Short mmCIF file of C-alpha atoms in Angstrom, two decimals:
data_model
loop_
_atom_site.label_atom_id
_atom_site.label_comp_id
_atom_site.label_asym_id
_atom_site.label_seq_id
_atom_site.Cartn_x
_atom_site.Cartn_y
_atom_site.Cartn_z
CA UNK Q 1 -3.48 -28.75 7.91
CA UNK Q 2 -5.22 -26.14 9.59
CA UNK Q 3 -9.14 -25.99 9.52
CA UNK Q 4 -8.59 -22.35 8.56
CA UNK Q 5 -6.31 -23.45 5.24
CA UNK Q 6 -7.34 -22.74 1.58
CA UNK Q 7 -5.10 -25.34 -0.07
CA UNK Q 8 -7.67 -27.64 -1.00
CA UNK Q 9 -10.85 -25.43 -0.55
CA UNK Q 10 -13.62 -26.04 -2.59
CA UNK Q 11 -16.61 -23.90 -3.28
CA UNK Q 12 -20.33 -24.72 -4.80
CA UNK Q 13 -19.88 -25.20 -8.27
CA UNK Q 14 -21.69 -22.33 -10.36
CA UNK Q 15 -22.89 -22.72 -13.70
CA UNK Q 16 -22.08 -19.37 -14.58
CA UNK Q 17 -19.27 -17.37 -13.78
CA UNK Q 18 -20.01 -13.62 -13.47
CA UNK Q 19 -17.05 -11.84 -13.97
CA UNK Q 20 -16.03 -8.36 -12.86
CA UNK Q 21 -13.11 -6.13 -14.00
CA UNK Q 22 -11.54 -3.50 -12.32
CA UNK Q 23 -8.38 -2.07 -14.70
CA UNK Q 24 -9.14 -2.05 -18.15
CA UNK Q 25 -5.95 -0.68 -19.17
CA UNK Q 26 -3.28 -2.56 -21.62
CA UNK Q 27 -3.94 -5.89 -19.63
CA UNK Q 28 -7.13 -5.76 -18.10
CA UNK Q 29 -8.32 -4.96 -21.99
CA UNK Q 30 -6.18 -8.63 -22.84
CA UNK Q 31 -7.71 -10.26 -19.71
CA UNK Q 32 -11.47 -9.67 -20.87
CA UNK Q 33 -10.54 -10.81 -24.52
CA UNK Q 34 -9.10 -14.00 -23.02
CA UNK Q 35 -12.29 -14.75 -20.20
CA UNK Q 36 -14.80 -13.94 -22.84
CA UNK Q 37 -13.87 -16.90 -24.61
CA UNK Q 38 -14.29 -19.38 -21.76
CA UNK Q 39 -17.28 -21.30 -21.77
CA UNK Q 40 -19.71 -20.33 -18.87
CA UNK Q 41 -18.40 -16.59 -18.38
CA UNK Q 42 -20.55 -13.17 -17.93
CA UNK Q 43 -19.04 -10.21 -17.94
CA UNK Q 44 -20.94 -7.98 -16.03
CA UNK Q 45 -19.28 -4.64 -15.06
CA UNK Q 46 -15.86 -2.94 -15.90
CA UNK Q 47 -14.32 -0.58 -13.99
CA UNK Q 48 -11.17 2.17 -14.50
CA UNK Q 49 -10.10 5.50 -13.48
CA UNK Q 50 -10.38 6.48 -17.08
CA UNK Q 51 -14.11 5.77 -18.41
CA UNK Q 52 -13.29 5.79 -21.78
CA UNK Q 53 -10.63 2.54 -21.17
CA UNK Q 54 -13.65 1.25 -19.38
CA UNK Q 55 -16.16 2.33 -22.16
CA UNK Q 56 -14.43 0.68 -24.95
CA UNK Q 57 -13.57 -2.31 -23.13
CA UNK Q 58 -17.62 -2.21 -22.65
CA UNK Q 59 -18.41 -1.76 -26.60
CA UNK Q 60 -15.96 -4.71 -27.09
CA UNK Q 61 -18.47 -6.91 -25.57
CA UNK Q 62 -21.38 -5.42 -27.10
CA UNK Q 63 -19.54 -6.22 -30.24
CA UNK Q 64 -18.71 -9.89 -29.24
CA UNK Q 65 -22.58 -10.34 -28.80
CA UNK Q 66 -22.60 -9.67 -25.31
CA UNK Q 67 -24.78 -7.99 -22.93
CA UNK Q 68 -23.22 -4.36 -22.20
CA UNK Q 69 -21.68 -4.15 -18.80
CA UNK Q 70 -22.26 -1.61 -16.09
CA UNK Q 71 -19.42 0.60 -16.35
CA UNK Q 72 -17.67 2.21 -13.18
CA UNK Q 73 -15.30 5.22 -13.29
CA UNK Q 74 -14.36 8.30 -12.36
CA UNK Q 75 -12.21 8.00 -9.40
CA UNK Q 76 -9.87 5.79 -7.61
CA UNK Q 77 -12.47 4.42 -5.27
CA UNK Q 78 -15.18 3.74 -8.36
CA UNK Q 79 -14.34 -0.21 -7.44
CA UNK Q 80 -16.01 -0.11 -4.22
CA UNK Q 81 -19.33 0.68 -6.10
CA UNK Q 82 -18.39 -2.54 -8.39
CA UNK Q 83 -17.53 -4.81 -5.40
CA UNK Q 84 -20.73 -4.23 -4.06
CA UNK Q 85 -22.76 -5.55 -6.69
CA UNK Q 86 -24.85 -8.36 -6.41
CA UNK Q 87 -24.06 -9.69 -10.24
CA UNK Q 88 -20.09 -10.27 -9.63
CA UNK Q 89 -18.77 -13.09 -8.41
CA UNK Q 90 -15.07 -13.16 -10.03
CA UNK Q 91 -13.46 -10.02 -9.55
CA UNK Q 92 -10.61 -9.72 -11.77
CA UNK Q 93 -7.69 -6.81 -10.28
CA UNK Q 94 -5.65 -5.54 -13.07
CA UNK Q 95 -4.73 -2.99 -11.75
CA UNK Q 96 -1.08 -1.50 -10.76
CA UNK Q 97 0.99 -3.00 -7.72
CA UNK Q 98 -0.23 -0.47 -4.94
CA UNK Q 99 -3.82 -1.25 -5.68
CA UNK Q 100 -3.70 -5.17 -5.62
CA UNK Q 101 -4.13 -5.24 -1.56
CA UNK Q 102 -6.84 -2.75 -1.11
CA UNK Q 103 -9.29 -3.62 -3.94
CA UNK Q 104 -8.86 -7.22 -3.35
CA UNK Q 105 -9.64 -7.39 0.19
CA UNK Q 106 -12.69 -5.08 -0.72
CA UNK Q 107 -13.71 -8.07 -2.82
CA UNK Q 108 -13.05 -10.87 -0.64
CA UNK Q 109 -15.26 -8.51 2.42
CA UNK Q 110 -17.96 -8.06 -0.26
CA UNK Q 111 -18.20 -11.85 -1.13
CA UNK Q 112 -16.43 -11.82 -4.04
CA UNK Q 113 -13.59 -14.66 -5.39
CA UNK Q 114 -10.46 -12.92 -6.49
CA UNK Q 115 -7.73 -12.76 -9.35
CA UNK Q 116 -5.49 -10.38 -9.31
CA UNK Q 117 -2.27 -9.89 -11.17
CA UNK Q 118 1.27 -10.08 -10.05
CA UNK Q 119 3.03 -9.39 -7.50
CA UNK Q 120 -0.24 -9.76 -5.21
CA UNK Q 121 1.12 -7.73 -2.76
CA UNK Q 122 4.89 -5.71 -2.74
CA UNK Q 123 5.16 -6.21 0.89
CA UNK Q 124 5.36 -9.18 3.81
CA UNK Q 125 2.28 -7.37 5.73
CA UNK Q 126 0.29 -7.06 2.79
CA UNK Q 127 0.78 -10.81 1.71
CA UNK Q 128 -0.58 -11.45 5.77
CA UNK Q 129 -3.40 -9.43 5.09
CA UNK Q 130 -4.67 -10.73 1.90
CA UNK Q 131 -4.23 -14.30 3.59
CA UNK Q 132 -6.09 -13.27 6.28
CA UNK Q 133 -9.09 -11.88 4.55
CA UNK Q 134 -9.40 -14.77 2.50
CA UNK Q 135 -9.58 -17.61 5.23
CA UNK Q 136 -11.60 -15.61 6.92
CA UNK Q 137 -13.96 -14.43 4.19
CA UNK Q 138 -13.47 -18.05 2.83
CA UNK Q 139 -13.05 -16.87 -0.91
CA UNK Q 140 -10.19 -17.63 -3.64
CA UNK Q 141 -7.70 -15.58 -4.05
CA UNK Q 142 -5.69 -16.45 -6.95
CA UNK Q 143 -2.44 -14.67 -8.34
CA UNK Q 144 -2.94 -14.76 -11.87
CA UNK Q 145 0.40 -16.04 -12.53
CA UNK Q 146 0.01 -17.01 -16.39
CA UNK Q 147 3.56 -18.25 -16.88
CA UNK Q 148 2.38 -21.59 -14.79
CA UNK Q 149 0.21 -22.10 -17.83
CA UNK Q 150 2.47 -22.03 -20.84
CA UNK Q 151 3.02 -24.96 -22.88
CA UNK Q 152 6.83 -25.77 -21.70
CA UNK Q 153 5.98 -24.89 -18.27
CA UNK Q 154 3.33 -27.29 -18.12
CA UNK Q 155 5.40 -30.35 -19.78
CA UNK Q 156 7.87 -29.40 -17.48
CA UNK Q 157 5.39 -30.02 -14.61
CA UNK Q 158 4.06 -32.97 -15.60
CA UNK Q 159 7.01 -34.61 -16.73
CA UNK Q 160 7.83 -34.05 -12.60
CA UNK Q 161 5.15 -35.73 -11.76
CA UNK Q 162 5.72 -38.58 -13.50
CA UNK Q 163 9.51 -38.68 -12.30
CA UNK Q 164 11.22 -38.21 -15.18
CA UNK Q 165 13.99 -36.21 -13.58
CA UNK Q 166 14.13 -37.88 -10.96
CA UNK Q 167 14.37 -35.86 -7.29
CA UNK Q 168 14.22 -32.28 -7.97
CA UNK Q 169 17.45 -30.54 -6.19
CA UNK Q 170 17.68 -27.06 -7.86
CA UNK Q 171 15.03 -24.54 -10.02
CA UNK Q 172 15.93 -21.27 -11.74
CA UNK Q 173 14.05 -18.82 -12.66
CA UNK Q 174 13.83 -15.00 -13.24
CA UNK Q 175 12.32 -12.29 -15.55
CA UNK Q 176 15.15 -10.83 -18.05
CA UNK Q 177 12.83 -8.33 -19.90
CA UNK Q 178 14.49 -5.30 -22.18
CA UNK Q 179 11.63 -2.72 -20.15
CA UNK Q 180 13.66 0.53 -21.48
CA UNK Q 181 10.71 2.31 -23.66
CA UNK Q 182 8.18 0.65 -21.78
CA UNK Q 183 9.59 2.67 -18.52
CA UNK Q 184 9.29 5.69 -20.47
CA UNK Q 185 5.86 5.01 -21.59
CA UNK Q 186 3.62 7.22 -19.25
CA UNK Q 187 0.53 6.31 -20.93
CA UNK Q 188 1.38 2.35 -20.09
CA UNK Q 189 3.46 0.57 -17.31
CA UNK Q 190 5.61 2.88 -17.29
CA UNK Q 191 3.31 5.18 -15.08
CA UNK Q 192 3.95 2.42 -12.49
CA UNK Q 193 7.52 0.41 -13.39
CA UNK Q 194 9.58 3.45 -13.30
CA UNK Q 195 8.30 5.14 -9.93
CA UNK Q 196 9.09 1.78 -8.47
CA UNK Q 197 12.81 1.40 -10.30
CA UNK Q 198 13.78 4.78 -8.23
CA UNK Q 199 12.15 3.64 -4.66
CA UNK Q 200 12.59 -0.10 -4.48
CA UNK Q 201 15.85 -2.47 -5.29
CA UNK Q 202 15.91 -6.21 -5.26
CA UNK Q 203 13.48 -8.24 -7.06
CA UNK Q 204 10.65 -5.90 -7.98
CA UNK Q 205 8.80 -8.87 -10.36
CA UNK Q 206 9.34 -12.66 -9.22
CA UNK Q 207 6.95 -14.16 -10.02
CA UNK Q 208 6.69 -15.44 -13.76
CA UNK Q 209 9.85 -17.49 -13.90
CA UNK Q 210 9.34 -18.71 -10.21
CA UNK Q 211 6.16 -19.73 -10.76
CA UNK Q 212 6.40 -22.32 -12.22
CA UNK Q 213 9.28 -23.73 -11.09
CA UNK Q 214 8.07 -23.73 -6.81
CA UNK Q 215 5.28 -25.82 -8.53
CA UNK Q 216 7.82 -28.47 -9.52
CA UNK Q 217 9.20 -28.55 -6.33
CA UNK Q 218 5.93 -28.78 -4.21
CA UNK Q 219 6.39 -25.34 -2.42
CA UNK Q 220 3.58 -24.82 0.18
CA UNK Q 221 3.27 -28.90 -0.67
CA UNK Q 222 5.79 -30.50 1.04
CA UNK Q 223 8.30 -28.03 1.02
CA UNK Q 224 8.01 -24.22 1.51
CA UNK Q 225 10.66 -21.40 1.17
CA UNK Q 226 13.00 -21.16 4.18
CA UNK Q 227 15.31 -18.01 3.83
CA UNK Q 228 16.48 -15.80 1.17
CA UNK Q 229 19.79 -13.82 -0.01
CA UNK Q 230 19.83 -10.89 -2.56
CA UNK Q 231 22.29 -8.84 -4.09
CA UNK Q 232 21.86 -5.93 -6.86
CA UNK Q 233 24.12 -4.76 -9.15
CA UNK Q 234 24.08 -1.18 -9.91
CA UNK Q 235 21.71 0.96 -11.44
CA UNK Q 236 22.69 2.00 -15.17
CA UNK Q 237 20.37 1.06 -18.06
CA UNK Q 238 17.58 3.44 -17.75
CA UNK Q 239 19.71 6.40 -17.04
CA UNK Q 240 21.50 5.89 -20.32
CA UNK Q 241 18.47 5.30 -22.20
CA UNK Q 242 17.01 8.66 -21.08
CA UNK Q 243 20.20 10.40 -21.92
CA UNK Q 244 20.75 8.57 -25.24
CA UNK Q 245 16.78 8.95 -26.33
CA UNK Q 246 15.79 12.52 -24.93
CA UNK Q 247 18.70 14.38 -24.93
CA UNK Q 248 21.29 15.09 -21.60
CA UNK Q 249 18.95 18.18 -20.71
CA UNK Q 250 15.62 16.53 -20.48
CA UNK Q 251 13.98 15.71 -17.05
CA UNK Q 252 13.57 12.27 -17.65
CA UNK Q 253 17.50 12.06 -18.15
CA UNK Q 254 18.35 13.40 -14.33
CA UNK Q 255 16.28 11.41 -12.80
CA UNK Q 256 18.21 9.00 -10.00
CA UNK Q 257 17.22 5.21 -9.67
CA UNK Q 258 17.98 2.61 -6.84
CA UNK Q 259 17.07 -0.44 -8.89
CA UNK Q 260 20.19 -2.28 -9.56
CA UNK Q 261 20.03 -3.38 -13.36
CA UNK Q 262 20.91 -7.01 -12.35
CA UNK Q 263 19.09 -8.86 -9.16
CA UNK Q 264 19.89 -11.94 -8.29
CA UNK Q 265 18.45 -14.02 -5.61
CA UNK Q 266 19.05 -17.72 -3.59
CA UNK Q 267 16.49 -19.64 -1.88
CA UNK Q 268 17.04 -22.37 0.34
CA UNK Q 269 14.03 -24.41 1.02
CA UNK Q 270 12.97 -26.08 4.11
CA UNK Q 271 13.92 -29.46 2.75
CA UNK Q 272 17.18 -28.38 1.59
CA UNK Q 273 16.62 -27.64 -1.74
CA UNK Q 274 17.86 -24.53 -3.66
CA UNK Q 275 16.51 -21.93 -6.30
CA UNK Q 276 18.11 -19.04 -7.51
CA UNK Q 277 15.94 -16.33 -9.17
CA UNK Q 278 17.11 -13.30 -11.02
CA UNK Q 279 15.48 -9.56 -11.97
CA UNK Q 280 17.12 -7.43 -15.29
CA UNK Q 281 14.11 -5.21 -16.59
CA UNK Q 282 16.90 -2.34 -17.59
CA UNK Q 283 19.54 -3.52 -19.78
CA UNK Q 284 19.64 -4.79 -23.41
CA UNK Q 285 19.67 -9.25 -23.10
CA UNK Q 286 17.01 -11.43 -25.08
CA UNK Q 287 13.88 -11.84 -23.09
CA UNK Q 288 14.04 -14.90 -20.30
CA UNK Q 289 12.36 -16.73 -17.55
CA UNK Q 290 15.07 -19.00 -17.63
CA UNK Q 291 13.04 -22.18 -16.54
CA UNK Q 292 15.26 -24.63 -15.11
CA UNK Q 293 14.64 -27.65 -13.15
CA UNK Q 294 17.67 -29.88 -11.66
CA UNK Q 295 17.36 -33.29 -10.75
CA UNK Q 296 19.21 -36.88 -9.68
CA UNK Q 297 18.00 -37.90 -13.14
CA UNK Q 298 17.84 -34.98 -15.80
CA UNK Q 299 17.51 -31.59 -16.48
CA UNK Q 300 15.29 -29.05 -18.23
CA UNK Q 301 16.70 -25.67 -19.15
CA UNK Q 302 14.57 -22.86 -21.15
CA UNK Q 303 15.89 -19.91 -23.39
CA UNK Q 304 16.32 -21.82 -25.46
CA UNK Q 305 14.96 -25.35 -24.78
CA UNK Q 306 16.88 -28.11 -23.65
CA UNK Q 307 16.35 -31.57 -22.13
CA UNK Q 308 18.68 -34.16 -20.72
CA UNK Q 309 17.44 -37.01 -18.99
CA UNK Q 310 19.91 -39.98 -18.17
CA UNK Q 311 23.31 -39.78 -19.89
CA UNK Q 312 22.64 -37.08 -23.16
CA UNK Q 313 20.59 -34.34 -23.99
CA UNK Q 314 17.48 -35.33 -26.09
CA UNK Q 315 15.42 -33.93 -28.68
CA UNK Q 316 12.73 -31.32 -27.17
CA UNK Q 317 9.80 -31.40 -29.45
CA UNK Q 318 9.45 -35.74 -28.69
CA UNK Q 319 9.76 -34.27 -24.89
CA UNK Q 320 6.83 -31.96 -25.07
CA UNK Q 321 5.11 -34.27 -26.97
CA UNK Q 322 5.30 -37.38 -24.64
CA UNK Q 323 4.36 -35.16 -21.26
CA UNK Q 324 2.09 -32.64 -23.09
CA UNK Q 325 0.09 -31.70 -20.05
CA UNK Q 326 -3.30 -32.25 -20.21
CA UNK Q 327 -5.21 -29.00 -19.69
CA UNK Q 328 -2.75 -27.64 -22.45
CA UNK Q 329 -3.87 -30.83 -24.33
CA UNK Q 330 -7.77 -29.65 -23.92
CA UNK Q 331 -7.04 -25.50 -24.53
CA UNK Q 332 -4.46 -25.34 -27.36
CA UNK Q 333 -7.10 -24.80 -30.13
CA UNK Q 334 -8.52 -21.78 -27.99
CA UNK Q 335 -5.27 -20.61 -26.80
CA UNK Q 336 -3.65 -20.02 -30.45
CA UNK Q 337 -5.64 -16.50 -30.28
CA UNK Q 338 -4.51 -16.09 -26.74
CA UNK Q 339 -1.80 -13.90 -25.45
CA UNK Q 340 1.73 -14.70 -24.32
CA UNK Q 341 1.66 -18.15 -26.50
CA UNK Q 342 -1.76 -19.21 -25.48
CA UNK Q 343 -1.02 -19.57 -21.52
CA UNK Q 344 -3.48 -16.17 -20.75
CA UNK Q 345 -6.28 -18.37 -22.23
CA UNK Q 346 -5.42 -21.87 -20.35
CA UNK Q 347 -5.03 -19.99 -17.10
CA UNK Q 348 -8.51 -18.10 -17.52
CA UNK Q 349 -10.19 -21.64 -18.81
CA UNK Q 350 -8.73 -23.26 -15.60
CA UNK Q 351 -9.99 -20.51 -13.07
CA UNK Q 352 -13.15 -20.94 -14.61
CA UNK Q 353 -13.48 -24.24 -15.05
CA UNK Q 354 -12.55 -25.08 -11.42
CA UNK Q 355 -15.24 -22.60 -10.15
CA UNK Q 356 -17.79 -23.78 -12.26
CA UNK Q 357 -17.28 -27.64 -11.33
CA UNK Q 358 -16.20 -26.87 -7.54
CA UNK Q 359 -12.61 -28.09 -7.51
CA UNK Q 360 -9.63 -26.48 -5.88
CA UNK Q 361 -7.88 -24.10 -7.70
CA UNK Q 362 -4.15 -24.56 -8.84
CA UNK Q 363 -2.68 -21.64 -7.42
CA UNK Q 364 -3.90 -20.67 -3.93
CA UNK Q 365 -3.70 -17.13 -1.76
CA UNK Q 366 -0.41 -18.89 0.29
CA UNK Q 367 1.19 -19.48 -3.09
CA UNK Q 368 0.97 -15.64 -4.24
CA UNK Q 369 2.06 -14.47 -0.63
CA UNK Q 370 5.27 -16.85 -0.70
CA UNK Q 371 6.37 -16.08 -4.85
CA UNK Q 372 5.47 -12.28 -3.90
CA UNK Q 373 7.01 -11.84 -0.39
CA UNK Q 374 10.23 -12.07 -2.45
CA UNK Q 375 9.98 -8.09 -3.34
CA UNK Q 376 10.54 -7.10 0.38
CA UNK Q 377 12.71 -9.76 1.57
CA UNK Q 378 15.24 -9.49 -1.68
CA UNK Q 379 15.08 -5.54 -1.00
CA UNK Q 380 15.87 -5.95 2.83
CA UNK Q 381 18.61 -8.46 1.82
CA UNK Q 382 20.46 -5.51 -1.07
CA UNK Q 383 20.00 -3.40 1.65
CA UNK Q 384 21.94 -5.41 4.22
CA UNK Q 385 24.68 -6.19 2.34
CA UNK Q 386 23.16 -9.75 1.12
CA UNK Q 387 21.68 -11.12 4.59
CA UNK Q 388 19.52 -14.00 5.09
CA UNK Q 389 15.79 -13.39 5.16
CA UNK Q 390 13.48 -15.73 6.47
CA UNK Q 391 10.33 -16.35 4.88
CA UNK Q 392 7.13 -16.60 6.68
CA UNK Q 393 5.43 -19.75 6.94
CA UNK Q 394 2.27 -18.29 5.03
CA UNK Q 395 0.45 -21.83 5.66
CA UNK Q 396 1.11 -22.58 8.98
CA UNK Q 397 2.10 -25.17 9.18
CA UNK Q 398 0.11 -27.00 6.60
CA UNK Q 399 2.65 -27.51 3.63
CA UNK Q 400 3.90 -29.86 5.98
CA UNK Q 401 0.86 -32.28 5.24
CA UNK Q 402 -0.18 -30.71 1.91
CA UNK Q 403 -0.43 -33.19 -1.03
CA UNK Q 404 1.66 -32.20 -4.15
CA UNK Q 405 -0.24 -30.47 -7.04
CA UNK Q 406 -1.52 -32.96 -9.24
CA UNK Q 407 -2.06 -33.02 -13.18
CA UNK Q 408 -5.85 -32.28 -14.19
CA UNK Q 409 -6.93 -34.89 -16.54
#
């Protein structure tokens, strides 16, 4: 392990947590309803290019009993004024894709931990750079991948640990979302999703069902991503919503788009193991992550639930219930008023909870760089007719060496 690695870096603890947030849109607005909650936390400044997202976000607190935070708006660059505060030591980026990058490394220069949402960066040279500014800056950097923090996922994980399937050979995971309206939606992600769905095609959003499945199989721990093939389907969903919901005449219904409606993706890891992840945001399928893990002993699949360990498949609920994972163990009464099944809440608590006690954090900067990367290199791959693209070796070298993520007690 390098001296320069992050994979077990520590910090002093803090006692309190003083949180920033810059993007107080749909889920920056369910990000500061989830970090509230967490013992320890101060929220002390909001920022968005719209001050009255901002504002509101702002009275929410007053109404929770809080002390009213400094509000920044106005312009794009109105998080520079934020970063430079004194009073933030968590800065939370909620902010679209294109933005991750720029206002995190701000952060990180300005002495600031980060969170930001996923991808953490759309691009190879991006992923280098947030790496870089946080070993040098020597601050977190945490992807705030939630989807490592639902209840299933978690069981899943620990059950791993504890060798109930045996060697892990194969994951699979992906993010099968009916995004149609939402596309549409100017006034949501749709400002964003859609501009990307006509530039980009491969795997535009990896990162919730692989997640939690490189955890199982100690990527950047033992094992890292070697190379990658990609191939895309092509692009029909959204056009035929447009036509079908505005009428054959409207703008929205001549638009072109590159993104294939189907993505699907193979990894072969360093140690020989496989995953295959997949990308369908445009056509009409129940939602999925997927969330299956392979091994010389058992299986788990997801969507819906299923377990087989030994010779037969066995009953899910006594699963969950014999590897419920700890942390979700300590957070489910919290969680219940969380989002997305309670995992929002357990992630926040855990970010929290390791900077307040000084312990390393789950998810590290080389873990968003390798799950992210995947938007370029599955792009580059459609593009050239499914060829293998190597993956970067984000930790030099220190995966190698890296001990396995354990189970917080």
């Amino acid at each position: 392990m390098t001296s320069a690695s992050l994979i077990e870096f520590v910090t002093p603890p803090m006692e309190t947590v003083r949180v920033g947030f810059v993007g107080t849109g749909g889920r920056g607005s369910s990000l500061i309803r989830e970090f509230v909650r967490c013992p320890g936390v101060q929220i002390t400044a909001v920022c968005d290019v719209r001050e009255d997202r901002a504002a509101q976000n702002a009275a929410f607190l007053v109404e929770q009993g809080r002390p009213k935070p400094v509000i920044f708006a106005g312009d794009d660059h109105a998080y520079q004024r934020l970063n430079g505060r004194d009073d933030v030591d968590l800065l939370i980026n909620a902010t679209p894709g294109e933005w991750h990058v720029p206002i995190s490394i701000d952060a990180m220069e300005k002495g600031k931990h980060v969170g930001v949402e996923v991808p953490m960066a759309l691009t190879v040279e991006n992923c280098w750079k947030m790496i870089e500014t946080a070993e040098r800056t020597r601050r977190h950097c945490m992807m705030l991948e939630n989807c490592c923090y639902g209840e299933t996922e978690l069981a899943v994980l620990n059950a791993v640990r504890q060798g109930a399937f045996g060697e892990v050979l194969h994951g699979e995971g992906g993010y099968l979302h009916c995004l149609q309206e939402v596309k549409f939606d100017a006034d949501s992600e749709g400002a964003w999703r859609r501009k990307y769905s006509q530039t980009m095609n491969g795997n535009l959003y990896p990162t919730h069902g692989l997640g939690p499945i490189a955890q199982c199989m100690n990527i950047n721990r033992g094992d890292k991503f070697d190379y990658l093939v990609s191939m895309s389907g092509p692009p029909r969903g959204l056009s035929i919503y447009a036509r079908k919901t505005f009428g054959p005449d409207d703008p929205r219904a001549k638009e072109s788009y590159r993104l294939g409606d189907v993505n699907t993706s193979l990894i072969q890891t360093a140690m020989g193991k496989t995953l295959m992840v997949q990308h369908d945001t445009n056509t009409i399928r129940p939602y999925s992550r997927i969330n299956s893990i392979v091994g010389t002993e058992g299986t788990f699949c997801g969507y819906p639930d299923r377990v087989g360990i030994g010779e037969k498949w066995g009953d899910v609920t006594a699963f969950k219930t014999q590897y419920q994972h700890p942390l979700f163990a300590k957070t489910h009464e919290g969680a219940k008023a969380g989002g997305h099944g309670g995992m929002d809440y357990t992630m926040a608590y855990r970010l929290i909870d390791c900077l307040r006690r000084g312990l390393p954090l789950d998810m590290t900067v080389y873990d968003g760089a390798s799950w992210s990367c995947i938007v370029e290199l599955s792009c580059n791959s459609v593009a050239k007719r499914a060829a293998a693209m190597d993956f970067p070796d984000f930790t030099r070298g220190a995966w190698k060496t890296a001990q396995p993520l354990g189970i917080t007690s």
